Amino acid sequence: MKIVHAASELFPYVKTGGLADAVGALSGTLADVGHEVSVFVPAYSAVLAHPDAAAAKVLLRLKIEMGDGFLSGDVRAFSPRKNLTLYLIGREEFFERKNPYGTGTRDYEDNAERYIFFSKAVVETLRLADIQADIVHCHDWQAALIPALLREAERRHGLTLAVKTVCTVHNIAYQGVFPAGTFALTNLPAELNGMDGLEFYGQMNFLKGGILFSDRVTTVSPNYAKEIQTPEFGCGLEGVIQTRADDIVGLVNGVDTAIWSPEVDPQIPARYSAMDLSGKQACRAALLKECGLDPAFKGPVFGMVCRLVEQKGVDLVLANRSFFKQNDCALIILGSGDKRLEEAVRALAAELPRKVCFSGRLDERMSHLIEAGSDFFVMPSLFEPCGLNQMYSQAYGTPPIVSRVGGLVDTVVDADDYPATGTGIMCSPDAAGLGAALQRALRLRADKPRMATVQRTGMSTDFSWKRAAVAYQNLYRDSL
Ligand code: ADP
Ligand code: GLC
């Protein structure tokens, strides 16, 4: 099949969270099994600075209609592996900035324009480069207008650009909602601007367009596919999702085992496997040392890596400060994002300097070291479409402590409820729930044989992308 992906993040070129990992691994796996895969991303500064991008050549100059005017841009292309072509949509003014989405304290004011431009440029490249896609698969709100724009371009030019379109919702909390006037920049027919189109409570909603106008809608776990049909998790789009209930499937993400495996990971100080966990001790000592804690410390080490946003349950961890005060344990947090949360976590680290360590930056290497060196991975999300870290931590023999929401339910088995198959500890998404789970973690670790069983069960679970990519392949075939 000829499969085209469009997304605003792609590992290893640009990443703020799991979207990058998911799109990078899915597209790479599909290419490896022989499909002809193209991936479109904006030519952000980070992407252009990546050594691979030096091979990118300008393929096309673009003139993109944006409302009453036109904006110029270009497309660079290169092939980082067999069967895979990356297309970088360039426009310096829009994409050559420090971060993809905002300044750190607020979103860029021209995000609507930036991603309408990106989406239109993808469609225009499909036309000019005559790509003839079987499937165009767009990810999240930044690319969600593509199905509607693509069908409109086909109508205008009287040709077929893609047989079928797929839209994946990685997180319904991010919808791309902008003032109603933004619609004019799309140059879509006015009838798409109503209640059955992009209009959303007097504004314009990009993700709604993806949900309504793509042939198939997917999200990243079966449980989240059910949750987003309810007001509690649908973030106002539950009614729209319900109209597509027959076409929505939840496909769990995978783990890219070339990058996230303790047997081959070059970013950790010692390699190890389920057969021989001894290297994990070396990783633990290195992690403690790097955090300025005693490398010989014997108590449990709790690790956390996440975007610091409410979704990730950071407040629940903060509400359990007495647990960390009273018990002989360490807590290591790597994350950046919301300034309020950064300050609160920093304050906790200042209050308990010999127990709590906080790094407020994006650090890929450190994230691997925390997965490998911790005894437990803490992920008490309030909602979680899929979540990757709880799968990574299982692969590294670090049982996750997770709340019973979203994809966490589909990927973790509670060790007390199911002693024979348990891989982690599950709790309700509230402070008391997490508190009880932390106590259970202490008891689990004190029981060495049981802890080892839970670690080994997690390490031998198959989370590979091969399994996940087969599910997408079947979905594409079925839609065609
Ligand atoms: P989400 O996509 O909601 O952020 P996921 O669990 O799906 O959550 O994926 C998060 C990804 O982002 C993981 O690869 C994780 O290691 C990475 N990540 C998050 N914060 C940081 C950070 N501060 N430094 C390095 N990697 C991070
Ligand atoms: C989103 C979700 C996360 C998911 C990731 C990749 O960022 O928050 O749960 O794992 O996308 O699909």
Coordinates of C-alpha atoms and ligand atoms in Angstrom, one line a residue:
M1 CA 0.0 0.0 0.0
K2 CA 1.0 3.6 -0.5
I3 CA 0.5 5.1 3.0
V4 CA 0.9 8.8 3.8
H5 CA 1.1 10.1 7.4
A6 CA 0.8 13.7 8.4
A7 CA 1.7 14.8 11.9
S8 CA 3.2 17.7 13.9
E9 CA 5.7 15.5 15.7
L10 CA 8.0 12.7 14.6
F11 CA 10.7 10.9 16.6
P12 CA 13.7 11.4 16.3
Y13 CA 13.3 14.7 14.6
V14 CA 10.8 16.6 16.8
K15 CA 9.2 15.5 20.0
T16 CA 7.2 16.9 22.8
G17 CA 5.4 13.7 23.9
G18 CA 4.2 10.3 22.8
L19 CA 2.8 11.5 19.5
A20 CA 6.3 11.6 18.1
D21 CA 7.2 8.1 19.3
A22 CA 3.9 6.7 18.0
V23 CA 4.1 8.3 14.5
G24 CA 7.9 7.5 14.2
A25 CA 7.5 3.8 15.1
L26 CA 4.3 3.2 13.2
S27 CA 5.6 4.7 10.0
G28 CA 8.9 3.0 10.3
T29 CA 7.4 -0.4 11.0
L30 CA 5.0 -0.1 8.1
A31 CA 8.0 0.8 5.8
D32 CA 9.9 -2.2 7.2
V33 CA 7.1 -4.6 6.3
G34 CA 7.2 -3.4 2.7
H35 CA 4.6 -0.6 2.4
E36 CA 5.6 2.6 0.6
V37 CA 5.4 5.1 3.4
S38 CA 5.6 8.9 3.3
V39 CA 5.5 11.1 6.4
F40 CA 4.8 14.9 6.3
V41 CA 6.0 17.1 9.2
P42 CA 6.5 20.8 9.4
A43 CA 10.2 21.8 8.8
Y44 CA 10.7 23.1 12.4
S45 CA 14.1 24.3 13.4
A46 CA 14.6 21.0 15.4
V47 CA 13.9 19.0 12.3
L48 CA 16.2 21.0 10.0
A49 CA 19.0 20.8 12.6
H50 CA 18.8 17.0 12.7
P51 CA 21.9 15.5 10.9
D52 CA 19.6 13.3 8.6
A53 CA 17.9 16.5 7.3
A54 CA 21.2 17.6 5.7
A55 CA 20.2 15.1 2.9
A56 CA 16.9 16.8 2.3
K57 CA 16.5 18.4 -1.1
V58 CA 14.0 21.0 -2.1
L59 CA 11.3 19.1 -4.1
L60 CA 8.7 21.8 -4.8
R61 CA 8.0 25.5 -4.2
L62 CA 4.5 26.0 -3.0
K63 CA 2.0 28.8 -3.2
I64 CA -0.8 28.1 -0.7
E65 CA -4.2 29.8 -0.8
M66 CA -5.0 31.2 2.6
G67 CA -8.3 33.1 2.5
D68 CA -8.0 36.1 0.3
G69 CA -4.3 35.8 -0.2
F70 CA -1.5 33.3 -1.0
L71 CA 1.5 32.3 1.1
S72 CA 4.7 30.7 -0.2
G73 CA 6.5 27.7 1.2
D74 CA 8.5 24.7 0.1
V75 CA 8.8 21.0 0.5
R76 CA 12.0 19.2 1.1
A77 CA 12.3 15.5 0.9
F78 CA 14.7 12.7 1.9
S79 CA 14.6 9.1 2.7
P80 CA 15.9 8.0 6.1
R81 CA 15.3 4.3 5.5
K82 CA 14.1 1.9 2.9
N83 CA 10.5 2.5 1.8
L84 CA 10.2 5.7 3.8
T85 CA 10.2 9.3 2.5
L86 CA 10.0 12.3 4.8
Y87 CA 8.5 15.5 3.4
L88 CA 9.3 18.6 5.3
I89 CA 6.8 21.4 4.8
G90 CA 8.8 24.7 5.1
R91 CA 7.9 28.2 5.7
E92 CA 10.6 29.9 7.9
E93 CA 8.2 32.4 9.4
F94 CA 5.9 29.7 10.7
F95 CA 8.1 26.8 11.6
E96 CA 11.7 27.9 12.3
R97 CA 11.0 28.7 16.0
K98 CA 12.4 27.3 19.2
N99 CA 9.4 25.1 20.1
P100 CA 6.7 23.6 18.0
Y101 CA 3.6 25.0 19.7
G102 CA 4.4 27.9 22.0
T103 CA 6.8 30.1 24.0
G104 CA 6.6 27.9 27.1
T105 CA 4.1 30.1 28.8
R106 CA 1.5 30.4 26.0
D107 CA 0.6 29.0 22.6
Y108 CA 1.8 30.9 19.5
E109 CA -1.0 33.3 18.4
D110 CA -0.8 32.1 14.8
N111 CA -1.1 28.4 15.4
A112 CA -4.4 28.2 13.4
E113 CA -2.7 29.8 10.4
R114 CA 0.5 27.6 10.8
Y115 CA -1.4 24.3 10.8
I116 CA -3.9 25.3 8.1
F117 CA -0.9 26.1 6.0
F118 CA 0.8 22.8 6.9
S119 CA -2.4 20.8 6.1
K120 CA -3.0 22.6 2.8
A121 CA 0.7 22.2 1.8
V122 CA 0.4 18.4 2.5
V123 CA -2.6 18.2 0.1
E124 CA -0.9 20.4 -2.5
T125 CA 2.2 18.2 -2.4
L126 CA 0.1 15.0 -2.8
R127 CA -1.3 16.7 -6.0
L128 CA 1.9 18.2 -7.5
A129 CA 4.2 15.2 -6.7
D130 CA 1.4 12.9 -7.9
I131 CA 1.8 10.6 -4.9
Q132 CA -1.5 8.6 -5.5
A133 CA -2.0 7.5 -1.9
D134 CA -4.1 4.6 -0.9
I135 CA -4.3 5.9 2.6
V136 CA -3.8 9.4 4.0
H137 CA -3.5 9.1 7.8
C138 CA -3.6 12.3 9.8
H139 CA -2.7 12.6 13.5
D140 CA -4.3 14.9 16.0
W141 CA -5.7 18.4 15.5
Q142 CA -2.7 19.9 13.7
A143 CA -3.4 17.6 10.8
A144 CA -7.1 17.0 11.2
L145 CA -8.3 19.3 8.5
I146 CA -6.5 17.3 5.9
P147 CA -9.4 14.9 5.1
A148 CA -11.8 17.8 4.4
L149 CA -9.1 19.8 2.5
L150 CA -8.2 16.8 0.5
R151 CA -11.7 16.1 -0.7
E152 CA -12.2 19.7 -1.6
A153 CA -8.9 19.8 -3.6
E154 CA -10.1 16.6 -5.4
R155 CA -13.4 18.3 -6.2
R156 CA -11.7 21.4 -7.5
H157 CA -9.2 19.6 -9.7
G158 CA -11.3 16.7 -10.7
L159 CA -8.9 14.0 -9.5
T160 CA -8.3 11.5 -6.8
L161 CA -5.5 12.2 -4.3
A162 CA -6.2 9.4 -1.8
V163 CA -8.5 6.4 -1.8
K164 CA -9.3 6.6 1.9
T165 CA -8.4 8.9 4.9
V166 CA -7.9 7.9 8.5
C167 CA -7.7 10.3 11.5
T168 CA -6.2 9.2 14.8
V169 CA -7.1 11.0 18.0
H170 CA -4.1 10.7 20.3
N171 CA -5.6 13.0 22.9
I172 CA -9.1 14.5 22.7
A173 CA -8.2 17.2 25.2
Y174 CA -6.3 19.0 22.5
Q175 CA -8.8 20.0 19.7
G176 CA -7.4 23.1 18.0
V177 CA -10.3 25.5 18.8
F178 CA -10.0 28.9 17.3
P179 CA -12.2 32.0 16.6
A180 CA -14.9 31.5 14.0
G181 CA -13.2 33.9 11.6
T182 CA -10.4 31.3 11.2
F183 CA -12.6 29.3 8.9
A184 CA -12.1 31.8 6.1
L185 CA -8.4 30.7 5.9
T186 CA -9.4 27.2 4.9
N187 CA -11.2 28.2 1.7
L188 CA -13.5 25.3 2.3
P189 CA -17.2 25.6 1.1
A190 CA -19.3 27.6 3.6
E191 CA -21.6 24.6 4.2
L192 CA -18.8 22.9 6.1
N193 CA -18.9 25.7 8.6
G194 CA -22.1 24.6 10.3
M195 CA -23.0 22.4 13.3
D196 CA -22.5 19.3 11.1
G197 CA -19.1 20.7 10.1
L198 CA -16.2 22.6 11.8
E199 CA -18.3 24.9 13.8
F200 CA -18.1 24.3 17.6
Y201 CA -20.1 26.5 20.0
G202 CA -19.5 29.6 17.9
Q203 CA -15.8 28.7 17.2
M204 CA -14.0 26.5 14.8
N205 CA -12.7 23.1 15.8
F206 CA -10.0 21.4 13.8
L207 CA -10.3 18.0 15.4
K208 CA -14.0 17.9 14.9
G209 CA -13.2 18.2 11.1
G210 CA -11.0 15.1 11.3
I211 CA -13.6 13.1 13.2
L212 CA -16.4 14.0 10.8
F213 CA -14.6 14.0 7.4
S214 CA -12.2 11.0 7.5
D215 CA -13.3 7.6 6.4
R216 CA -12.0 5.9 9.6
V217 CA -11.4 7.3 13.0
T218 CA -9.1 5.7 15.4
T219 CA -7.8 6.4 18.9
V220 CA -5.0 4.8 20.8
S221 CA -6.6 2.2 23.0
P222 CA -9.9 0.3 23.2
N223 CA -10.8 1.7 26.6
Y224 CA -10.2 5.3 25.5
A225 CA -12.4 4.7 22.4
K226 CA -15.2 3.9 24.9
E227 CA -14.4 6.7 27.3
I228 CA -14.4 9.5 24.7
Q229 CA -18.1 8.7 24.0
T230 CA -18.9 9.9 27.5
P231 CA -19.1 13.5 28.8
E232 CA -16.5 12.7 31.4
F233 CA -13.7 12.1 28.9
G234 CA -15.1 13.4 25.6
C235 CA -14.1 17.1 26.3
G236 CA -17.3 18.3 24.6
L237 CA -16.8 16.2 21.4
E238 CA -18.5 13.1 22.8
G239 CA -21.6 13.7 20.7
V240 CA -19.5 14.1 17.6
I241 CA -17.6 10.9 18.4
Q242 CA -20.9 9.1 19.0
T243 CA -22.0 9.9 15.4
R244 CA -19.0 7.9 14.2
A245 CA -19.4 5.2 16.8
D246 CA -19.4 2.4 14.2
D247 CA -16.2 3.6 12.6
I248 CA -14.1 4.2 15.7
V249 CA -11.6 1.7 16.9
G250 CA -9.0 1.9 19.6
L251 CA -5.6 0.5 18.6
V252 CA -3.0 0.3 21.4
N253 CA 0.4 1.9 20.6
G254 CA 3.5 -0.2 20.8
V255 CA 7.1 0.0 22.0
D256 CA 9.8 0.6 19.5
T257 CA 12.1 -2.1 20.7
A258 CA 15.1 -0.8 18.8
I259 CA 15.0 2.3 21.1
W260 CA 13.3 1.1 24.2
S261 CA 14.8 -2.2 25.3
P262 CA 17.2 -2.7 28.2
E263 CA 19.0 -5.4 26.2
V264 CA 20.2 -3.0 23.5
D265 CA 19.7 0.5 24.9
P266 CA 22.9 2.5 24.5
Q267 CA 21.6 5.4 26.7
I268 CA 21.8 3.4 29.9
P269 CA 25.0 2.4 31.7
A270 CA 24.4 -1.4 31.7
R271 CA 22.3 -3.7 29.6
Y272 CA 20.1 -6.4 31.1
S273 CA 17.3 -8.8 30.4
A274 CA 14.5 -10.8 32.1
M275 CA 16.9 -13.7 32.4
D276 CA 19.5 -11.5 34.2
L277 CA 18.5 -8.4 35.9
S278 CA 21.8 -7.6 37.5
G279 CA 22.5 -4.7 35.1
K280 CA 19.4 -2.9 36.5
Q281 CA 21.3 -2.4 39.8
A282 CA 24.1 -0.6 37.9
C283 CA 21.4 1.6 36.3
R284 CA 19.8 2.3 39.6
A285 CA 23.1 3.4 41.2
A286 CA 23.9 5.6 38.2
L287 CA 20.5 7.2 38.4
L288 CA 20.8 7.9 42.1
K289 CA 24.3 9.3 41.6
E290 CA 23.2 11.6 38.8
C291 CA 20.4 12.9 41.0
G292 CA 22.9 13.7 43.8
L293 CA 21.5 10.9 46.0
D294 CA 23.4 8.1 47.7
P295 CA 24.1 5.5 45.0
A296 CA 24.1 2.8 47.8
F297 CA 20.6 3.8 49.0
K298 CA 18.6 0.6 49.6
G299 CA 15.0 1.8 49.7
P300 CA 12.6 2.0 46.8
V301 CA 13.1 4.5 44.1
F302 CA 10.0 5.9 42.4
G303 CA 10.5 7.5 39.0
M304 CA 8.3 9.7 36.9
V305 CA 8.8 11.2 33.4
C306 CA 6.0 13.2 31.8
R307 CA 4.9 16.5 30.4
L308 CA 4.0 18.5 33.5
V309 CA 0.3 19.0 32.8
E310 CA -2.7 18.2 34.9
Q311 CA -3.5 15.1 32.8
K312 CA -0.5 13.3 34.3
G313 CA -1.7 13.4 37.9
V314 CA 1.2 15.4 39.2
D315 CA -1.1 17.0 41.8
L316 CA -1.9 13.5 43.2
V317 CA 1.8 12.9 43.7
L318 CA 2.1 16.3 45.4
A319 CA -0.9 15.5 47.6
N320 CA 1.0 12.4 48.8
R321 CA 4.1 14.4 50.0
S322 CA 3.6 12.8 53.5
F323 CA 4.2 9.4 52.0
F324 CA 7.6 10.5 50.7
K325 CA 8.4 12.3 54.0
Q326 CA 7.6 9.3 56.2
N327 CA 9.1 6.5 54.2
D328 CA 12.7 5.7 53.4
C329 CA 12.4 6.2 49.7
A330 CA 13.4 8.4 46.7
L331 CA 11.3 10.2 44.1
I332 CA 12.8 11.3 40.9
I333 CA 10.8 13.4 38.5
L334 CA 11.7 14.5 35.0
G335 CA 9.3 16.8 33.3
S336 CA 8.5 20.3 32.0
G337 CA 5.4 22.2 31.0
D338 CA 3.0 24.0 33.3
K339 CA 4.8 26.6 35.4
R340 CA 2.5 26.1 38.4
L341 CA 3.3 22.4 38.5
E342 CA 7.0 23.0 37.8
E343 CA 7.2 25.3 40.8
A344 CA 5.2 22.9 43.1
V345 CA 7.5 20.0 42.2
R346 CA 10.5 22.1 42.7
A347 CA 9.3 23.2 46.1
L348 CA 8.8 19.5 47.1
A349 CA 12.4 18.8 46.0
A350 CA 13.6 21.8 48.0
E351 CA 11.6 20.5 51.1
L352 CA 13.0 17.0 50.8
P353 CA 16.4 17.4 49.2
R354 CA 17.7 14.0 50.2
K355 CA 14.7 12.2 48.8
V356 CA 13.2 14.1 45.9
C357 CA 15.0 15.1 42.8
F358 CA 13.4 17.2 40.0
S359 CA 14.7 18.0 36.5
G360 CA 12.6 20.5 34.7
R361 CA 13.8 19.9 31.2
L362 CA 13.3 17.6 28.2
D363 CA 16.1 15.0 28.3
E364 CA 15.8 11.9 26.2
R365 CA 18.8 10.1 27.8
M366 CA 17.6 10.8 31.4
S367 CA 14.2 9.5 30.5
H368 CA 15.8 6.1 29.6
L369 CA 17.9 6.1 32.8
I370 CA 14.8 6.7 34.9
E371 CA 12.9 3.9 33.2
A372 CA 15.8 1.6 33.8
G373 CA 17.0 2.7 37.2
S374 CA 13.8 3.1 39.2
D375 CA 12.0 0.4 41.1
F376 CA 8.6 1.7 40.3
F377 CA 7.3 4.1 37.5
V378 CA 4.7 6.5 38.8
M379 CA 1.9 7.4 36.3
P380 CA -1.3 8.3 38.1
S381 CA -2.9 10.0 35.1
L382 CA -6.4 11.6 35.4
F383 CA -7.0 10.4 31.8
E384 CA -4.6 8.7 29.4
P385 CA -5.4 7.9 25.8
C386 CA -2.8 5.2 25.6
G387 CA 0.4 6.1 27.4
L388 CA 3.8 4.8 26.4
N389 CA 5.8 5.2 29.6
Q390 CA 3.9 2.4 31.4
M391 CA 4.8 0.1 28.5
Y392 CA 8.4 1.3 28.4
S393 CA 8.7 0.8 32.2
Q394 CA 7.4 -2.8 32.0
A395 CA 10.0 -3.5 29.3
Y396 CA 12.7 -2.2 31.7
G397 CA 11.5 -4.3 34.7
T398 CA 10.1 -1.3 36.4
P399 CA 6.5 -2.1 37.5
P400 CA 4.3 0.9 36.8
I401 CA 1.9 2.4 39.3
V402 CA -1.0 3.7 37.2
S403 CA -4.6 4.9 37.6
R404 CA -7.4 2.8 36.1
V405 CA -8.1 5.1 33.1
G406 CA -7.7 5.0 29.3
G407 CA -5.0 2.9 27.8
L408 CA -3.5 2.2 31.2
V409 CA -6.4 -0.3 31.8
D410 CA -5.5 -2.0 28.5
T411 CA -1.8 -2.3 29.1
V412 CA -1.2 -3.0 32.9
V413 CA -2.4 -5.9 35.0
D414 CA -2.8 -5.3 38.7
A415 CA -0.4 -7.6 40.6
D416 CA -2.7 -8.0 43.7
D417 CA -5.8 -8.7 41.7
Y418 CA -4.0 -11.1 39.4
P419 CA -1.0 -12.6 41.2
A420 CA -0.1 -14.9 38.3
T421 CA -0.2 -12.4 35.5
G422 CA 0.3 -9.0 37.3
T423 CA 2.7 -6.4 35.8
G424 CA 2.0 -3.3 38.0
I425 CA -0.2 -1.6 40.5
M426 CA -3.4 0.1 39.6
C427 CA -5.4 2.7 41.5
S428 CA -8.3 5.1 41.3
P429 CA -7.3 8.5 39.8
D430 CA -7.3 10.4 43.1
A431 CA -4.9 11.2 45.9
A432 CA -6.2 8.5 48.3
G433 CA -6.0 5.9 45.5
L434 CA -2.4 6.8 44.7
G435 CA -1.6 6.8 48.5
A436 CA -2.9 3.2 48.8
A437 CA -1.0 2.2 45.7
L438 CA 2.3 3.6 47.0
Q439 CA 1.8 1.5 50.2
R440 CA 1.1 -1.6 48.1
A441 CA 4.3 -0.9 46.2
L442 CA 6.3 -1.0 49.5
R443 CA 4.7 -4.4 50.3
L444 CA 5.4 -5.7 46.8
R445 CA 9.0 -4.7 46.9
A446 CA 9.5 -6.2 50.4
D447 CA 8.4 -9.6 48.9
K448 CA 11.4 -10.2 46.7
P449 CA 10.2 -13.3 44.8
R450 CA 6.8 -11.7 44.1
M451 CA 8.5 -8.5 42.9
A452 CA 10.8 -10.5 40.6
T453 CA 7.8 -12.3 39.1
V454 CA 6.0 -9.0 38.5
Q455 CA 9.1 -7.6 36.8
R456 CA 9.7 -10.6 34.6
T457 CA 6.0 -10.8 33.6
G458 CA 6.1 -7.2 32.4
M459 CA 9.4 -7.7 30.6
S460 CA 8.1 -10.6 28.7
T461 CA 4.9 -9.0 27.6
D462 CA 4.8 -8.3 23.8
F463 CA 4.2 -4.6 23.3
S464 CA 6.1 -4.5 20.0
W465 CA 5.0 -2.2 17.2
K466 CA 4.9 -5.3 14.9
R467 CA 1.6 -6.3 16.7
A468 CA 0.3 -2.7 16.6
A469 CA 1.2 -2.1 13.0
V470 CA -0.7 -5.3 11.9
A471 CA -3.8 -3.8 13.5
Y472 CA -3.4 -0.6 11.4
Q473 CA -2.6 -2.6 8.3
N474 CA -5.9 -4.5 8.8
L475 CA -7.8 -1.3 9.3
Y476 CA -6.3 0.2 6.1
R477 CA -7.2 -2.9 4.1
D478 CA -10.6 -3.1 5.5
S479 CA -11.3 0.6 4.6
L480 CA -10.0 0.1 1.1
Ligands
ADP1 P1 2.1 11.9 26.3 O1 2.1 11.7 24.9 O2 0.7 12.2 26.8 O3 3.1 12.9 26.7 P2 3.1 9.2 26.6 O4 3.3 8.3 27.8 O5 2.4 8.6 25.4 O6 2.4 10.6 27.1 O7 4.5 9.6 26.0 C1 5.4 10.5 26.6 C2 6.7 10.4 25.9 O8 7.4 11.7 26.1 C3 7.6 9.4 26.4 O9 8.5 9.0 25.4 C4 8.4 10.1 27.5 O10 9.6 9.5 27.8 C5 8.6 11.5 26.8 N1 8.8 12.6 27.7 C6 7.9 13.3 28.4 N2 8.5 14.2 29.2 C7 9.8 14.1 28.9 C8 11.0 14.8 29.4 N3 10.9 15.8 30.2 N4 12.2 14.4 28.9 C9 12.3 13.4 28.0 N5 11.2 12.7 27.6 C10 10.0 13.1 28.0
GLC2 C1 -1.0 11.5 23.5 C2 -1.6 10.8 24.7 C3 -0.8 9.6 25.1 C4 -0.5 8.7 23.9 C5 0.2 9.5 22.9 C6 0.6 8.7 21.7 O1 0.0 12.4 23.7 O2 -1.6 11.7 25.8 O3 -1.6 8.8 26.1 O4 0.3 7.6 24.3 O5 -0.6 10.5 22.5 O6 -0.5 8.1 21.0

